[in-house]
Amino acid sequence: MVGFTRIARPEPLALEILASCLEGHDVRIADLRAGEDLGHVLQEFEPQVVGVTGYTIHAPRMLTICQEVKAHNSLITTVAGGHHASLSPEDFDVPDVDYIVIGEGERTFQELVDALETGQDVTQIDGIVHRQHGAQVATPPRELIADLDDTPLPRRELVDRYRSDYFFQFWSSPALIETARGCPYKCTFCSVWKFYQGKCRFKSAERVVAEVERVNEEVVCFTDDNFLQDMRRAEKIESLIRETGLKFRYWLQARSDSIVRRPDLIEKWADIGLSTILIGFEKFREEEMTDLNKRNTVATNEEASRILRANGIDIWGAFIVDPLWERADFDALIEYVRKLHISFPQFTVLTPLPGTQLFQEKLHTLTTHDYELFDFLHSVLPTKLPLPEFYENMARLYSNTAMTVEELKRKLRSGDIPHSSLRRIKGVLSELTCKESYLHTLEP
Ligand code: B12
């Protein structure tokens, strides 16, 4: 189906980190996105425990995986984890899912697997949902890891055989590095603050650079929600990278108000290889911004764009489309994006994710409960325009703001876009700019 899966398929960082926690156990990562055959892995590896991860759109697939595992051998223990399972464990209330790990997995999964091996009482483990007499029972919540430097380095080598299948935007096989967890803001559409209990924790600059030093790839993507949340740390990471002479192309996410606060830091990062920043612009009208509780302004977004352009950094700008928009609203956004010269605009339909304030507010107006449609390109709320027209406008957003051929040629010449990514990018664009691809999945 149409979706962002063609824009990014990075290495499964969560699974690599969890694998590191399972010292003394035989661990294998099976990446089904890369075409791995589940049946084959089950037969060959004969696991005793199978853990499965995913976001909201993956929830149905996570369930069928657990089903397939149990059908293969009912004695295998199945464990679900990650954002969706943590925030909506009730969606996994089926006999095929034995345990759900709520929140951070490092210590909980390790304790669970150890207990399963030694036959200890798993109900004594904090942070899990288990089944008792056919019903889900939760143990007390797990405390957050106090010092993220204590988390193990990811076992990246476990996915070596899939490396050539990973990509991120234009880049093949990027390295994902997590340097912090949590966000202090409480945006209505986001579940991150719920997941991390509104708390922010950071790995030390030294630990981050130690992780960067181990990377064998050309591109490093920092996964943090706002890499610039702690400015002093971002500055220290930059100076340590400069001292060690590490040469990578960096990708990160940041809030526009952080960028505006320290343009000097942006300049320094540009100098050591910062290539693209993803900014959640969200809206282009001040009043709509307030509704989201983003605690940021359109004016700040514009100032941040100016700073990034001045430093030659590409902007991946994400905008939220309101299902209640009319054609004129789409026109206004097209004009706005063009004015701001955003290199890679991204348009997503306002989607109430389970676990968010928005979900609570909109639960009763959802037009579907099919999680596969919670892909941010389909509306799961009533639209003002008839659906075919709404999607025609979504397609129009992409076709009217995509990079011009001249710009593309310039980026190919400068190496900012590798030739090898052209076919994939062309495929994504032809999908996003065609209204039929959105409607296709709505047909029975
Ligand atoms: C980096 C990132 C991206 C990157 C890469 C995405 C990817 N596929 O990996 C990019 C920019 C491409 C991206 C895009 C999107 N993203 Co994003 N992204 C993130 C971000 C900031 C970090 C994810 C990450 O790598 N974390 C690091 C790992 C280590 O953490 P983790 O996965 O949570 O794993 C831990 C636990 O969850 C647990 N765990 C996880 N799995 C399992 C499994 C088992 C068995 C166990 C025991 C434990 C366990 O243990 C791990 C270690 O503690 C999160 C927000 C956040 N802070 O988490 C949003 C987030 C994942 N993204 C989200 C969304 C919605 C999207 C988009 C759909 C939205 C959009 N507007 O474009 C697209 C989808 C594109 C795609 N192809 O996937 C949502 C998903 C929410 C949901 N319920 O579905 C999040 C949570 C942000 C939010 N707004 O709430 N994203």
mmCIF file of N, CA and C in Angstrom, residues 332-342 399-402:
data_model
loop_
_atom_site.group_PDB
_atom_site.id
_atom_site.type_symbol
_atom_site.label_atom_id
_atom_site.label_comp_id
_atom_site.label_asym_id
_atom_site.label_seq_id
_atom_site.Cartn_x
_atom_site.Cartn_y
_atom_site.Cartn_z
ATOM 1 N N ALA A 332 -3.219 26.672 -0.008
ATOM 2 C CA ALA A 332 -2.438 27.573 0.839
ATOM 3 C C ALA A 332 -1.175 26.881 1.340
ATOM 4 N N LEU A 333 -1.279 25.591 1.673
ATOM 5 C CA LEU A 333 -0.096 24.868 2.163
ATOM 6 C C LEU A 333 0.938 24.713 1.034
ATOM 7 N N ILE A 334 0.460 24.432 -0.163
ATOM 8 C CA ILE A 334 1.383 24.293 -1.303
ATOM 9 C C ILE A 334 2.181 25.593 -1.468
ATOM 10 N N GLU A 335 1.458 26.685 -1.431
ATOM 11 C CA GLU A 335 2.111 27.985 -1.610
ATOM 12 C C GLU A 335 3.143 28.231 -0.509
ATOM 13 N N TYR A 336 2.762 27.869 0.713
ATOM 14 C CA TYR A 336 3.629 28.094 1.868
ATOM 15 C C TYR A 336 4.929 27.264 1.768
ATOM 16 N N VAL A 337 4.777 25.996 1.413
ATOM 17 C CA VAL A 337 5.944 25.101 1.328
ATOM 18 C C VAL A 337 6.903 25.592 0.244
ATOM 19 N N ARG A 338 6.334 26.056 -0.854
ATOM 20 C CA ARG A 338 7.179 26.582 -1.943
ATOM 21 C C ARG A 338 7.938 27.810 -1.463
ATOM 22 N N LYS A 339 7.256 28.666 -0.721
ATOM 23 C CA LYS A 339 7.866 29.908 -0.239
ATOM 24 C C LYS A 339 9.052 29.608 0.688
ATOM 25 N N LEU A 340 8.892 28.556 1.476
ATOM 26 C CA LEU A 340 9.940 28.237 2.457
ATOM 27 C C LEU A 340 11.115 27.445 1.863
ATOM 28 N N HIS A 341 10.988 27.018 0.630
ATOM 29 C CA HIS A 341 12.035 26.212 -0.039
ATOM 30 C C HIS A 341 12.411 24.988 0.783
ATOM 31 N N ILE A 342 11.403 24.213 1.114
ATOM 32 C CA ILE A 342 11.678 22.999 1.895
ATOM 33 C C ILE A 342 12.115 21.896 0.940
ATOM 34 N N SER A 399 2.702 16.440 -5.556
ATOM 35 C CA SER A 399 3.133 16.734 -6.933
ATOM 36 C C SER A 399 3.492 18.212 -7.104
ATOM 37 N N ASN A 400 2.905 19.076 -6.282
ATOM 38 C CA ASN A 400 3.183 20.506 -6.447
ATOM 39 C C ASN A 400 4.350 21.025 -5.623
ATOM 40 N N THR A 401 4.904 20.181 -4.793
ATOM 41 C CA THR A 401 6.008 20.692 -3.952
ATOM 42 C C THR A 401 7.283 19.866 -4.120
ATOM 43 N N ALA A 402 7.208 18.819 -4.931
ATOM 44 C CA ALA A 402 8.390 17.961 -5.097
ATOM 45 C C ALA A 402 9.532 18.779 -5.703
#
